[in-house]
Coordinates of C-alpha atoms in Angstrom, one line a residue:
M4 CA 150.5 19.6 127.9
I5 CA 147.7 21.9 128.5
T6 CA 144.3 20.4 129.2
R7 CA 141.3 21.8 127.3
S8 CA 138.6 19.6 128.8
W9 CA 136.9 22.4 130.6
S10 CA 136.7 24.8 127.6
T11 CA 135.1 24.6 124.2
S12 CA 137.2 24.8 121.0
I13 CA 136.5 27.1 118.2
E14 CA 135.1 24.2 116.2
Q15 CA 132.8 23.2 118.9
Y16 CA 131.7 26.9 119.4
L17 CA 130.5 27.1 115.9
L18 CA 128.3 24.1 116.4
V19 CA 126.5 25.7 119.3
P20 CA 123.2 27.5 118.4
S21 CA 123.6 31.2 117.9
S22 CA 121.1 32.0 120.7
R23 CA 123.4 30.3 123.2
R24 CA 126.8 31.3 122.0
D25 CA 127.1 34.4 124.2
A26 CA 127.4 32.1 127.3
V27 CA 129.8 29.6 125.8
P28 CA 133.5 29.9 126.9
V29 CA 136.1 29.5 124.2
A30 CA 139.8 28.8 124.8
K31 CA 142.3 30.8 122.9
Y32 CA 146.0 29.7 123.0
E33 CA 148.8 32.1 122.2
P34 CA 152.6 32.0 122.9
A35 CA 153.5 33.4 126.3
H36 CA 156.1 35.6 124.7
A37 CA 158.0 35.9 121.5
G38 CA 160.0 32.7 120.7
S39 CA 158.4 30.8 123.6
T40 CA 157.3 27.2 123.2
F41 CA 154.9 27.6 126.1
L42 CA 151.3 28.6 125.3
H43 CA 149.3 31.1 127.3
K44 CA 145.7 30.2 127.6
T45 CA 143.0 32.9 127.4
V46 CA 139.3 32.2 127.8
I47 CA 136.8 34.4 126.0
F48 CA 133.1 34.2 125.6
G49 CA 131.1 34.1 122.4
N50 CA 129.7 37.6 122.8
A51 CA 133.3 39.0 122.8
M52 CA 133.9 37.4 119.5
N53 CA 130.7 39.0 118.1
E54 CA 131.2 42.4 119.6
P55 CA 130.7 45.0 116.8
T56 CA 133.3 47.5 116.0
S57 CA 132.6 51.2 116.9
K58 CA 131.2 53.4 114.1
P59 CA 132.1 57.1 113.3
W60 CA 129.7 59.6 115.0
Y61 CA 128.1 60.6 111.7
R62 CA 126.9 57.1 111.2
E63 CA 125.2 56.9 114.6
F64 CA 121.4 57.4 114.6
W65 CA 121.4 59.3 117.9
A66 CA 123.7 61.9 116.4
W67 CA 121.3 62.8 113.6
M68 CA 118.4 62.8 116.0
V69 CA 120.1 65.6 117.9
L70 CA 121.5 67.5 114.8
A71 CA 118.5 67.3 112.5
P72 CA 116.3 69.8 114.4
L73 CA 119.2 72.3 114.7
I74 CA 120.0 72.0 110.9
A75 CA 116.3 72.5 110.1
V76 CA 116.1 75.7 112.2
V77 CA 119.2 77.1 110.5
I78 CA 117.8 76.4 107.0
V79 CA 114.3 77.8 107.8
S80 CA 115.9 80.9 109.4
S81 CA 118.1 81.5 106.3
I82 CA 115.1 81.3 104.0
T83 CA 113.0 83.7 106.2
V84 CA 115.8 86.3 106.3
S85 CA 116.3 86.0 102.5
L86 CA 112.6 86.5 101.8
A87 CA 112.4 89.4 104.2
V88 CA 115.4 91.2 102.5
R89 CA 114.2 90.5 98.9
H90 CA 110.5 91.4 99.5
A91 CA 110.8 94.2 102.0
D92 CA 108.1 96.8 102.0
D93 CA 109.0 99.7 99.7
K94 CA 109.6 103.1 101.3
V95 CA 106.8 105.6 100.8
T96 CA 108.1 108.7 99.1
D97 CA 106.6 112.0 100.4
N98 CA 107.7 115.3 101.8
Y99 CA 108.4 114.5 105.4
Y100 CA 111.4 115.0 107.7
K101 CA 112.5 113.6 111.0
D102 CA 112.8 115.8 114.1
G103 CA 113.9 113.7 117.0
R104 CA 111.4 110.9 117.3
M105 CA 108.6 112.7 115.6
Y106 CA 107.7 112.8 111.9
H107 CA 106.3 116.0 110.5
F108 CA 104.6 116.3 107.1
S109 CA 105.6 119.3 105.0
A110 CA 102.3 120.7 103.7
E111 CA 103.6 123.9 102.1
Q112 CA 103.0 122.6 98.5
D113 CA 99.4 121.6 99.4
Q114 CA 98.7 125.0 101.0
R115 CA 100.2 126.7 97.9
A116 CA 97.9 124.7 95.6
Q117 CA 94.9 125.6 97.7
A118 CA 95.8 129.2 97.7
L119 CA 96.0 129.1 93.9
Q120 CA 92.7 127.2 93.7
L121 CA 94.3 124.6 91.6
A122 CA 92.5 121.4 90.4
A123 CA 93.0 119.0 87.5
M124 CA 91.2 116.2 85.7
V125 CA 93.3 113.3 84.4
Q126 CA 92.0 111.2 81.5
F127 CA 93.8 108.1 80.4
Q128 CA 93.5 106.4 77.0
R129 CA 94.4 102.7 77.1
G130 CA 95.4 100.6 74.1
E131 CA 98.4 100.1 71.9
D132 CA 99.3 103.8 72.1
Q133 CA 98.5 104.7 75.7
T134 CA 98.2 108.4 76.4
V135 CA 97.1 110.7 79.2
V136 CA 95.5 114.1 79.0
V137 CA 95.4 116.5 81.9
E138 CA 93.1 119.6 82.2
L139 CA 94.5 122.0 84.8
N140 CA 92.5 124.9 86.2
G141 CA 93.5 127.6 88.7
N142 CA 95.0 131.1 89.3
T143 CA 98.5 130.4 88.1
D144 CA 100.8 130.9 85.2
Y145 CA 100.6 127.6 83.3
P146 CA 104.1 126.1 82.7
E147 CA 105.0 124.6 79.4
K148 CA 105.5 121.2 81.0
L149 CA 104.3 119.3 84.0
L150 CA 105.3 116.0 85.7
L151 CA 102.7 113.4 86.4
T152 CA 103.8 110.5 88.6
L153 CA 102.0 107.2 88.7
S154 CA 102.9 105.4 92.0
H155 CA 102.0 101.7 92.4
P156 CA 100.6 101.0 95.8
V157 CA 102.8 97.9 96.3
E158 CA 105.7 97.7 93.9
E159 CA 107.9 100.8 93.8
D160 CA 109.7 99.5 90.7
L161 CA 106.5 99.9 88.7
D162 CA 106.3 103.7 89.4
Q163 CA 106.4 105.9 86.3
H164 CA 107.1 109.6 85.8
I165 CA 105.4 111.1 82.7
V166 CA 106.4 114.5 81.3
L167 CA 103.4 116.3 80.0
S168 CA 103.7 118.8 77.2
Q169 CA 101.3 121.8 76.9
L170 CA 98.8 121.4 74.0
S171 CA 96.9 124.6 74.8
V172 CA 96.4 126.8 77.9
G173 CA 95.8 124.4 80.8
R174 CA 95.7 121.3 78.6
Y175 CA 98.6 118.8 78.7
S176 CA 99.3 115.4 77.2
G177 CA 101.9 112.6 77.5
S178 CA 102.7 109.0 76.6
V179 CA 102.2 106.1 79.1
T180 CA 104.4 103.0 78.9
T181 CA 103.2 101.3 82.1
E182 CA 100.4 98.8 81.8
L183 CA 97.3 100.5 83.2
N184 CA 95.3 98.2 85.5
S185 CA 94.1 98.1 89.1
R186 CA 94.8 101.0 91.4
W187 CA 97.4 103.8 91.2
Y188 CA 98.3 106.9 93.2
L189 CA 98.7 110.1 91.1
R190 CA 100.7 113.2 91.7
L191 CA 101.0 116.3 89.5
M192 CA 103.6 119.1 89.9
P193 CA 105.5 121.7 87.9
E194 CA 108.9 120.2 88.9
L195 CA 110.2 117.9 86.1
D196 CA 112.9 116.1 88.2
P197 CA 111.3 113.5 90.4
E198 CA 114.2 113.7 92.8
Q199 CA 113.5 117.4 93.4
H200 CA 109.8 117.0 94.2
K201 CA 110.3 118.7 97.5
S202 CA 111.2 121.9 95.7
A203 CA 108.1 122.1 93.5
E204 CA 106.0 125.2 94.0
W205 CA 102.8 123.2 94.3
R206 CA 101.3 119.7 93.8
L207 CA 98.0 118.0 93.3
K208 CA 97.2 114.4 94.3
G209 CA 94.6 111.8 93.5
E210 CA 93.9 108.2 93.0
I211 CA 92.6 106.1 90.1
N212 CA 91.2 102.6 89.9
F213 CA 91.2 101.4 86.2
E214 CA 88.7 98.7 87.0
L215 CA 86.2 101.5 87.7
G216 CA 87.2 104.0 85.0
E217 CA 89.9 105.9 83.1
A218 CA 89.5 109.4 84.6
A219 CA 90.3 110.8 88.0
P220 CA 90.3 114.3 89.7
L221 CA 93.4 115.7 91.3
N222 CA 93.2 118.2 94.2
A223 CA 95.4 119.8 96.8
A224 CA 95.7 117.4 99.8
S225 CA 94.0 118.7 102.9
R226 CA 95.7 118.2 106.2

């Protein structure tokens, strides 16, 4: 018979205050081997009985302490890249070409307009039926049609190309569908295809701020 006087039974262990259970030995009896009538005695302490089971890593607090900053950086970087791609600055369209690392502006159209002493006055009429009238002066054969381009200083999608029809010698008119407010860049040329603006014989440029008025002069750009 195995003596258990030096150990504490399970029943006695449960009667011990919880603050002292970690230091209380508990005897555990198990068969020595299968089919054996002899008991093998094992002594364990209360803290072993209360030992918590291991948790998966994603339930550990320290794991999220390490991963949270990394996840935040990835999210912020993705948002920044997305905003940069969607709201990138529009390309400025003008007559320039790249030669090595230098950019050279093609001023032939401006020089041609200066040689012909060309100048124009643009008058907008805002309202339900928005129109624009252009008075062109200079030593040139006045074409039947002209192209007036309104370029928004920020949003390229708001740009509008207006085909002007001749009303009389040097006087042209056209319809405007863009809402006229704030500031716009103006460009006048005899080439009706906006994609072929480089091949235009001449051009006049100007700027208008509709908060200050509805008329603006156009002149050959001086370089």
